[in-house]
């Protein structure tokens, strides 16, 4: 037993040492962002980098009486730790006969990345995010009116030598607070959720990246009996230098489009649409570093 432990420790230390010497462009995360399709990935930006994320929910225009516009500021405290703070306002939907609005949520979070392992092919991170209602939320989903705290752990593995294929998986626990923002009708708080989000990313040389993920969520760990499954294809465009509307703005841009298709929903959310569309615009700023030659991270 002692020999086995010693051997295992030696293998880990040797692989960790090799990872430090691994070419930077072959370490996973070098050309991948730190999240995709709302799923956190185990990568972080450089020290003092910050970015602005805007994620309009395009499906709201058709299906809801409001339009959500999540906005978040992300800052790198170190090369391995970053924090996030933002808001999710609910704007009037001008295409609905009875539009409603709300101040929505305050959001915040923190992510800590561990060192690369297995010759730089494997990466791991842990973190949490939270959303706090600022006032009554107009969503028909009861869960939306409660504080939600979401710790998670996320891992990724580079599948090829050229760092073009990446497999990842995230496990997140969505704990629901017991105090409802709207207390007009006292009801029991909804169950907390556990979410599993595995996926794969392909990023060839060029301006586009492609992703496919599956989101499985369940309330069975909190006494419930419901499950939900979504399939989420994703495509991201990295505008190259000289692209109109982007060339005069400092930093790095990326635009992502998500298509969500629900195979099943937990009972609370069954009233919604089976199909969702989301757009993400990320504007990343760098601290005293030249622009990258390629239009990828």
mmCIF file of C-alpha atoms in Angstrom:
data_model
loop_
_atom_site.group_PDB
_atom_site.id
_atom_site.type_symbol
_atom_site.label_atom_id
_atom_site.label_comp_id
_atom_site.label_asym_id
_atom_site.label_seq_id
_atom_site.Cartn_x
_atom_site.Cartn_y
_atom_site.Cartn_z
ATOM 1 C CA UNK A 1 0.000 0.000 0.000
ATOM 2 C CA UNK A 2 2.779 2.441 0.911
ATOM 3 C CA UNK A 3 4.577 1.617 -2.326
ATOM 4 C CA UNK A 4 1.407 2.288 -4.324
ATOM 5 C CA UNK A 5 0.885 5.652 -2.624
ATOM 6 C CA UNK A 6 4.501 6.610 -3.206
ATOM 7 C CA UNK A 7 4.288 5.605 -6.875
ATOM 8 C CA UNK A 8 1.065 7.572 -7.346
ATOM 9 C CA UNK A 9 2.587 10.664 -5.757
ATOM 10 C CA UNK A 10 5.642 10.380 -7.974
ATOM 11 C CA UNK A 11 3.492 10.127 -11.117
ATOM 12 C CA UNK A 12 1.447 13.175 -10.107
ATOM 13 C CA UNK A 13 4.510 15.282 -9.301
ATOM 14 C CA UNK A 14 6.252 14.322 -12.513
ATOM 15 C CA UNK A 15 3.179 15.100 -14.627
ATOM 16 C CA UNK A 16 2.739 18.393 -12.762
ATOM 17 C CA UNK A 17 6.360 19.319 -13.448
ATOM 18 C CA UNK A 18 5.953 18.467 -17.131
ATOM 19 C CA UNK A 19 2.889 20.681 -17.307
ATOM 20 C CA UNK A 20 4.981 23.681 -16.268
ATOM 21 C CA UNK A 21 7.260 23.041 -19.293
ATOM 22 C CA UNK A 22 4.425 22.258 -21.695
ATOM 23 C CA UNK A 23 4.201 24.784 -24.574
ATOM 24 C CA UNK A 24 1.667 27.429 -23.614
ATOM 25 C CA UNK A 25 -0.232 27.089 -26.881
ATOM 26 C CA UNK A 26 -0.838 23.384 -26.163
ATOM 27 C CA UNK A 27 -2.218 23.796 -22.662
ATOM 28 C CA UNK A 28 -5.988 23.521 -22.611
ATOM 29 C CA UNK A 29 -7.597 26.825 -21.982
ATOM 30 C CA UNK A 30 -5.107 28.738 -24.105
ATOM 31 C CA UNK A 31 -7.700 29.062 -26.865
ATOM 32 C CA UNK A 32 -10.882 28.578 -24.872
ATOM 33 C CA UNK A 33 -12.886 31.077 -22.862
ATOM 34 C CA UNK A 34 -13.916 30.553 -19.251
ATOM 35 C CA UNK A 35 -17.557 29.706 -19.931
ATOM 36 C CA UNK A 36 -19.809 28.424 -22.697
ATOM 37 C CA UNK A 37 -23.605 28.144 -22.901
ATOM 38 C CA UNK A 38 -23.916 29.421 -19.310
ATOM 39 C CA UNK A 39 -21.589 26.620 -18.157
ATOM 40 C CA UNK A 40 -18.431 27.690 -16.260
ATOM 41 C CA UNK A 41 -15.206 26.151 -17.547
ATOM 42 C CA UNK A 42 -12.021 25.679 -15.458
ATOM 43 C CA UNK A 43 -10.135 28.525 -17.167
ATOM 44 C CA UNK A 44 -9.435 32.065 -16.049
ATOM 45 C CA UNK A 45 -8.001 35.165 -17.664
ATOM 46 C CA UNK A 46 -4.730 36.878 -16.849
ATOM 47 C CA UNK A 47 -4.053 39.008 -13.790
ATOM 48 C CA UNK A 48 -5.920 42.352 -13.946
ATOM 49 C CA UNK A 49 -7.815 41.475 -17.137
ATOM 50 C CA UNK A 50 -11.476 42.335 -17.089
ATOM 51 C CA UNK A 51 -14.370 41.723 -19.428
ATOM 52 C CA UNK A 52 -17.954 42.790 -19.915
ATOM 53 C CA UNK A 53 -20.542 40.127 -20.763
ATOM 54 C CA UNK A 54 -23.986 40.955 -22.164
ATOM 55 C CA UNK A 55 -26.388 38.059 -22.684
ATOM 56 C CA UNK A 56 -29.779 39.088 -24.114
ATOM 57 C CA UNK A 57 -32.431 36.346 -23.971
ATOM 58 C CA UNK A 58 -33.769 36.515 -27.515
ATOM 59 C CA UNK A 59 -36.479 33.929 -26.848
ATOM 60 C CA UNK A 60 -38.155 36.321 -24.398
ATOM 61 C CA UNK A 61 -39.281 38.505 -27.307
ATOM 62 C CA UNK A 62 -41.609 35.732 -28.480
ATOM 63 C CA UNK A 63 -42.476 33.835 -25.319
ATOM 64 C CA UNK A 64 -42.495 36.343 -22.415
ATOM 65 C CA UNK A 65 -43.995 39.697 -21.402
ATOM 66 C CA UNK A 66 -40.483 40.933 -20.513
ATOM 67 C CA UNK A 67 -36.978 40.842 -22.002
ATOM 68 C CA UNK A 68 -34.083 39.816 -19.751
ATOM 69 C CA UNK A 69 -30.681 41.406 -20.327
ATOM 70 C CA UNK A 70 -28.020 39.878 -18.019
ATOM 71 C CA UNK A 71 -24.892 42.065 -17.765
ATOM 72 C CA UNK A 72 -21.770 41.069 -15.859
ATOM 73 C CA UNK A 73 -18.345 42.522 -15.115
ATOM 74 C CA UNK A 74 -15.569 39.974 -14.653
ATOM 75 C CA UNK A 75 -12.153 40.798 -13.159
ATOM 76 C CA UNK A 76 -8.999 38.701 -12.772
ATOM 77 C CA UNK A 77 -7.513 39.111 -9.279
ATOM 78 C CA UNK A 78 -4.681 36.737 -10.262
ATOM 79 C CA UNK A 79 -3.972 34.363 -13.143
ATOM 80 C CA UNK A 80 -5.995 31.718 -11.295
ATOM 81 C CA UNK A 81 -8.728 33.639 -9.498
ATOM 82 C CA UNK A 82 -11.464 35.849 -10.886
ATOM 83 C CA UNK A 83 -14.588 37.482 -9.555
ATOM 84 C CA UNK A 84 -17.848 38.498 -11.183
ATOM 85 C CA UNK A 85 -20.600 40.979 -10.367
ATOM 86 C CA UNK A 86 -23.609 41.944 -12.444
ATOM 87 C CA UNK A 87 -27.324 42.562 -12.799
ATOM 88 C CA UNK A 88 -30.215 40.899 -14.645
ATOM 89 C CA UNK A 89 -32.863 43.567 -15.339
ATOM 90 C CA UNK A 90 -36.271 42.726 -16.825
ATOM 91 C CA UNK A 91 -37.257 45.233 -19.516
ATOM 92 C CA UNK A 92 -40.692 45.839 -21.013
ATOM 93 C CA UNK A 93 -41.366 43.661 -24.050
ATOM 94 C CA UNK A 94 -42.779 46.074 -26.679
ATOM 95 C CA UNK A 95 -44.129 43.136 -28.688
ATOM 96 C CA UNK A 96 -46.335 41.827 -25.857
ATOM 97 C CA UNK A 97 -49.878 43.063 -25.201
ATOM 98 C CA UNK A 98 -49.247 43.309 -21.430
ATOM 99 C CA UNK A 99 -45.531 44.097 -20.978
ATOM 100 C CA UNK A 100 -43.987 44.064 -17.498
ATOM 101 C CA UNK A 101 -40.602 45.053 -16.075
ATOM 102 C CA UNK A 102 -38.506 44.622 -12.934
ATOM 103 C CA UNK A 103 -35.133 45.567 -11.485
ATOM 104 C CA UNK A 104 -34.409 41.826 -11.576
ATOM 105 C CA UNK A 105 -31.373 40.392 -9.819
ATOM 106 C CA UNK A 106 -28.010 41.281 -8.386
ATOM 107 C CA UNK A 107 -25.494 38.572 -9.326
ATOM 108 C CA UNK A 108 -21.968 37.838 -8.076
ATOM 109 C CA UNK A 109 -19.486 34.995 -7.985
ATOM 110 C CA UNK A 110 -15.896 33.791 -7.620
ATOM 111 C CA UNK A 111 -13.844 31.106 -9.384
ATOM 112 C CA UNK A 112 -10.513 29.551 -8.337
ATOM 113 C CA UNK A 113 -8.507 27.565 -10.905
ATOM 114 C CA UNK A 114 -6.083 24.804 -9.912
ATOM 115 C CA UNK A 115 -2.795 24.135 -11.678
ATOM 116 C CA UNK A 116 -2.856 22.250 -14.965
ATOM 117 C CA UNK A 117 -2.250 18.518 -14.593
ATOM 118 C CA UNK A 118 -1.465 15.513 -16.798
ATOM 119 C CA UNK A 119 1.005 17.318 -19.051
ATOM 120 C CA UNK A 120 -1.261 20.339 -19.242
ATOM 121 C CA UNK A 121 -4.155 18.338 -20.679
ATOM 122 C CA UNK A 122 -6.405 18.383 -17.606
ATOM 123 C CA UNK A 123 -7.679 21.414 -15.718
ATOM 124 C CA UNK A 124 -9.893 21.787 -12.647
ATOM 125 C CA UNK A 125 -11.597 24.710 -10.914
ATOM 126 C CA UNK A 126 -14.150 25.375 -8.196
ATOM 127 C CA UNK A 127 -16.356 28.375 -7.598
ATOM 128 C CA UNK A 128 -19.782 29.706 -6.813
ATOM 129 C CA UNK A 129 -22.307 32.145 -8.191
ATOM 130 C CA UNK A 130 -25.405 33.734 -6.701
ATOM 131 C CA UNK A 131 -28.421 35.765 -7.753
ATOM 132 C CA UNK A 132 -30.445 37.894 -5.351
ATOM 133 C CA UNK A 133 -33.847 39.343 -6.391
ATOM 134 C CA UNK A 134 -33.926 43.133 -6.025
ATOM 135 C CA UNK A 135 -37.713 43.232 -6.207
ATOM 136 C CA UNK A 136 -40.620 41.087 -7.341
ATOM 137 C CA UNK A 137 -39.654 38.995 -10.366
ATOM 138 C CA UNK A 138 -42.368 38.816 -13.073
ATOM 139 C CA UNK A 139 -41.397 35.276 -14.132
ATOM 140 C CA UNK A 140 -44.140 32.628 -13.639
ATOM 141 C CA UNK A 141 -41.469 30.225 -12.355
ATOM 142 C CA UNK A 142 -41.726 30.225 -8.549
ATOM 143 C CA UNK A 143 -37.988 29.559 -8.123
ATOM 144 C CA UNK A 144 -37.230 32.930 -9.708
ATOM 145 C CA UNK A 145 -38.506 34.807 -6.635
ATOM 146 C CA UNK A 146 -35.966 33.291 -4.235
ATOM 147 C CA UNK A 147 -32.298 33.877 -3.479
ATOM 148 C CA UNK A 148 -30.203 31.244 -5.248
ATOM 149 C CA UNK A 149 -26.635 30.221 -4.347
ATOM 150 C CA UNK A 150 -24.790 27.925 -6.738
ATOM 151 C CA UNK A 151 -21.446 26.320 -5.783
ATOM 152 C CA UNK A 152 -19.865 24.242 -8.550
ATOM 153 C CA UNK A 153 -16.846 22.232 -9.626
ATOM 154 C CA UNK A 154 -15.762 22.067 -13.259
ATOM 155 C CA UNK A 155 -13.152 20.044 -15.150
ATOM 156 C CA UNK A 156 -11.910 19.876 -18.727
ATOM 157 C CA UNK A 157 -9.621 17.589 -20.722
ATOM 158 C CA UNK A 158 -7.799 18.354 -23.969
ATOM 159 C CA UNK A 159 -8.404 15.493 -26.405
ATOM 160 C CA UNK A 160 -5.756 16.210 -29.047
ATOM 161 C CA UNK A 161 -2.216 17.544 -29.352
ATOM 162 C CA UNK A 162 -3.305 20.657 -31.243
ATOM 163 C CA UNK A 163 -5.689 21.741 -28.459
ATOM 164 C CA UNK A 164 -8.647 21.907 -30.845
ATOM 165 C CA UNK A 165 -10.922 19.376 -29.140
ATOM 166 C CA UNK A 166 -11.956 19.772 -25.530
ATOM 167 C CA UNK A 167 -14.272 17.692 -23.328
ATOM 168 C CA UNK A 168 -15.634 19.227 -20.139
ATOM 169 C CA UNK A 169 -18.079 18.561 -17.333
ATOM 170 C CA UNK A 170 -19.555 20.755 -14.611
ATOM 171 C CA UNK A 171 -21.521 19.801 -11.494
ATOM 172 C CA UNK A 172 -23.478 22.592 -9.825
ATOM 173 C CA UNK A 173 -25.769 22.681 -6.792
ATOM 174 C CA UNK A 174 -28.470 25.346 -6.919
ATOM 175 C CA UNK A 175 -29.487 25.996 -3.319
ATOM 176 C CA UNK A 176 -32.724 27.968 -2.953
ATOM 177 C CA UNK A 177 -33.132 30.336 -0.005
ATOM 178 C CA UNK A 178 -36.194 30.126 2.210
ATOM 179 C CA UNK A 179 -37.282 33.777 2.013
ATOM 180 C CA UNK A 180 -39.418 34.689 -0.983
ATOM 181 C CA UNK A 181 -39.067 38.192 -2.402
ATOM 182 C CA UNK A 182 -42.804 38.449 -3.089
ATOM 183 C CA UNK A 183 -44.635 37.507 0.142
ATOM 184 C CA UNK A 184 -48.178 38.197 -1.051
ATOM 185 C CA UNK A 185 -49.036 34.497 -1.174
ATOM 186 C CA UNK A 186 -47.104 32.342 1.355
ATOM 187 C CA UNK A 187 -46.064 29.044 -0.234
ATOM 188 C CA UNK A 188 -43.472 26.368 0.418
ATOM 189 C CA UNK A 189 -40.056 27.129 -1.073
ATOM 190 C CA UNK A 190 -39.197 25.054 -4.171
ATOM 191 C CA UNK A 191 -36.644 22.265 -3.935
ATOM 192 C CA UNK A 192 -32.981 22.932 -4.615
ATOM 193 C CA UNK A 193 -31.527 21.572 -7.853
ATOM 194 C CA UNK A 194 -28.429 19.624 -8.842
ATOM 195 C CA UNK A 195 -27.206 20.242 -12.403
ATOM 196 C CA UNK A 196 -24.813 18.145 -14.498
ATOM 197 C CA UNK A 197 -23.500 19.793 -17.668
ATOM 198 C CA UNK A 198 -21.127 17.710 -19.818
ATOM 199 C CA UNK A 199 -20.089 18.917 -23.248
ATOM 200 C CA UNK A 200 -17.529 19.059 -26.011
ATOM 201 C CA UNK A 201 -15.927 21.977 -27.874
ATOM 202 C CA UNK A 202 -14.235 22.061 -31.271
ATOM 203 C CA UNK A 203 -12.176 25.092 -32.242
ATOM 204 C CA UNK A 204 -10.324 24.851 -35.545
ATOM 205 C CA UNK A 205 -7.970 27.538 -36.810
ATOM 206 C CA UNK A 206 -10.055 30.482 -37.851
ATOM 207 C CA UNK A 207 -12.862 32.697 -36.629
ATOM 208 C CA UNK A 208 -15.362 30.153 -35.276
ATOM 209 C CA UNK A 209 -15.723 27.753 -32.360
ATOM 210 C CA UNK A 210 -18.404 25.059 -32.049
ATOM 211 C CA UNK A 211 -19.861 23.472 -28.917
ATOM 212 C CA UNK A 212 -22.448 20.908 -27.902
ATOM 213 C CA UNK A 213 -23.592 20.333 -24.329
ATOM 214 C CA UNK A 214 -26.264 18.487 -22.383
ATOM 215 C CA UNK A 215 -27.861 19.972 -19.254
ATOM 216 C CA UNK A 216 -29.447 17.555 -16.810
ATOM 217 C CA UNK A 217 -31.069 18.940 -13.672
ATOM 218 C CA UNK A 218 -32.955 17.221 -10.891
ATOM 219 C CA UNK A 219 -34.526 18.020 -7.532
ATOM 220 C CA UNK A 220 -34.309 14.420 -6.304
ATOM 221 C CA UNK A 221 -31.429 15.289 -3.957
ATOM 222 C CA UNK A 222 -33.806 17.622 -2.087
ATOM 223 C CA UNK A 223 -36.784 15.295 -1.825
ATOM 224 C CA UNK A 224 -38.334 15.957 -5.238
ATOM 225 C CA UNK A 225 -39.149 13.659 -8.126
ATOM 226 C CA UNK A 226 -38.583 15.808 -11.207
ATOM 227 C CA UNK A 227 -35.869 15.835 -13.880
ATOM 228 C CA UNK A 228 -35.119 18.046 -16.861
ATOM 229 C CA UNK A 229 -32.864 17.537 -19.891
ATOM 230 C CA UNK A 230 -31.734 20.100 -22.464
ATOM 231 C CA UNK A 231 -29.510 19.833 -25.529
ATOM 232 C CA UNK A 232 -27.580 23.038 -26.297
ATOM 233 C CA UNK A 233 -25.596 23.512 -29.538
ATOM 234 C CA UNK A 234 -23.415 26.624 -29.607
ATOM 235 C CA UNK A 235 -21.437 28.587 -32.175
ATOM 236 C CA UNK A 236 -19.013 31.424 -31.361
ATOM 237 C CA UNK A 237 -17.551 33.986 -33.741
ATOM 238 C CA UNK A 238 -14.289 35.804 -33.005
ATOM 239 C CA UNK A 239 -14.305 38.963 -35.178
ATOM 240 C CA UNK A 240 -10.838 39.308 -36.756
ATOM 241 C CA UNK A 241 -8.913 42.550 -36.677
ATOM 242 C CA UNK A 242 -10.302 45.089 -39.123
ATOM 243 C CA UNK A 243 -13.896 43.877 -38.814
ATOM 244 C CA UNK A 244 -16.296 46.855 -39.179
ATOM 245 C CA UNK A 245 -17.878 48.058 -35.904
ATOM 246 C CA UNK A 246 -15.168 46.289 -33.855
ATOM 247 C CA UNK A 247 -11.850 47.629 -35.183
ATOM 248 C CA UNK A 248 -12.148 50.984 -33.383
ATOM 249 C CA UNK A 249 -12.741 49.361 -29.993
ATOM 250 C CA UNK A 250 -9.815 48.200 -27.885
ATOM 251 C CA UNK A 251 -9.791 44.625 -26.630
ATOM 252 C CA UNK A 252 -11.098 41.305 -27.852
ATOM 253 C CA UNK A 253 -14.667 40.460 -28.864
ATOM 254 C CA UNK A 254 -16.575 37.241 -29.197
ATOM 255 C CA UNK A 255 -20.221 36.644 -30.082
ATOM 256 C CA UNK A 256 -21.931 33.359 -29.172
ATOM 257 C CA UNK A 257 -25.308 31.965 -30.147
ATOM 258 C CA UNK A 258 -27.020 29.218 -28.105
ATOM 259 C CA UNK A 259 -29.998 27.142 -29.198
ATOM 260 C CA UNK A 260 -31.685 25.276 -26.351
ATOM 261 C CA UNK A 261 -34.046 22.368 -26.878
ATOM 262 C CA UNK A 262 -35.731 20.855 -23.820
ATOM 263 C CA UNK A 263 -36.361 17.124 -24.044
ATOM 264 C CA UNK A 264 -38.053 17.285 -20.642
ATOM 265 C CA UNK A 265 -38.587 19.869 -17.889
ATOM 266 C CA UNK A 266 -39.011 19.711 -14.141
ATOM 267 C CA UNK A 267 -42.678 20.189 -13.252
ATOM 268 C CA UNK A 268 -42.254 23.791 -12.107
ATOM 269 C CA UNK A 269 -40.943 24.906 -15.513
ATOM 270 C CA UNK A 270 -43.235 22.924 -17.815
ATOM 271 C CA UNK A 271 -45.267 26.017 -18.723
ATOM 272 C CA UNK A 272 -42.337 27.495 -20.657
ATOM 273 C CA UNK A 273 -41.239 26.953 -24.258
ATOM 274 C CA UNK A 274 -39.283 23.857 -25.309
ATOM 275 C CA UNK A 275 -36.983 26.011 -27.462
ATOM 276 C CA UNK A 276 -34.778 28.879 -26.271
ATOM 277 C CA UNK A 277 -32.369 31.232 -28.028
ATOM 278 C CA UNK A 278 -29.574 33.127 -26.270
ATOM 279 C CA UNK A 279 -26.951 35.559 -27.520
ATOM 280 C CA UNK A 280 -23.731 36.338 -25.647
ATOM 281 C CA UNK A 281 -21.432 39.286 -26.356
ATOM 282 C CA UNK A 282 -18.112 39.335 -24.501
ATOM 283 C CA UNK A 283 -15.775 42.328 -24.574
ATOM 284 C CA UNK A 284 -12.458 41.457 -22.961
ATOM 285 C CA UNK A 285 -9.859 44.071 -22.052
ATOM 286 C CA UNK A 286 -6.166 43.384 -21.566
ATOM 287 C CA UNK A 287 -3.714 45.106 -19.226
ATOM 288 C CA UNK A 288 -0.661 46.471 -21.033
ATOM 289 C CA UNK A 289 -0.377 43.630 -23.542
ATOM 290 C CA UNK A 290 -0.375 43.744 -27.346
ATOM 291 C CA UNK A 291 -3.371 42.394 -29.225
ATOM 292 C CA UNK A 292 -3.113 38.682 -30.090
ATOM 293 C CA UNK A 293 -2.359 37.779 -33.689
ATOM 294 C CA UNK A 294 -5.157 35.218 -33.796
ATOM 295 C CA UNK A 295 -8.765 36.007 -33.039
ATOM 296 C CA UNK A 296 -8.977 33.406 -30.261
ATOM 297 C CA UNK A 297 -8.078 33.379 -26.589
#
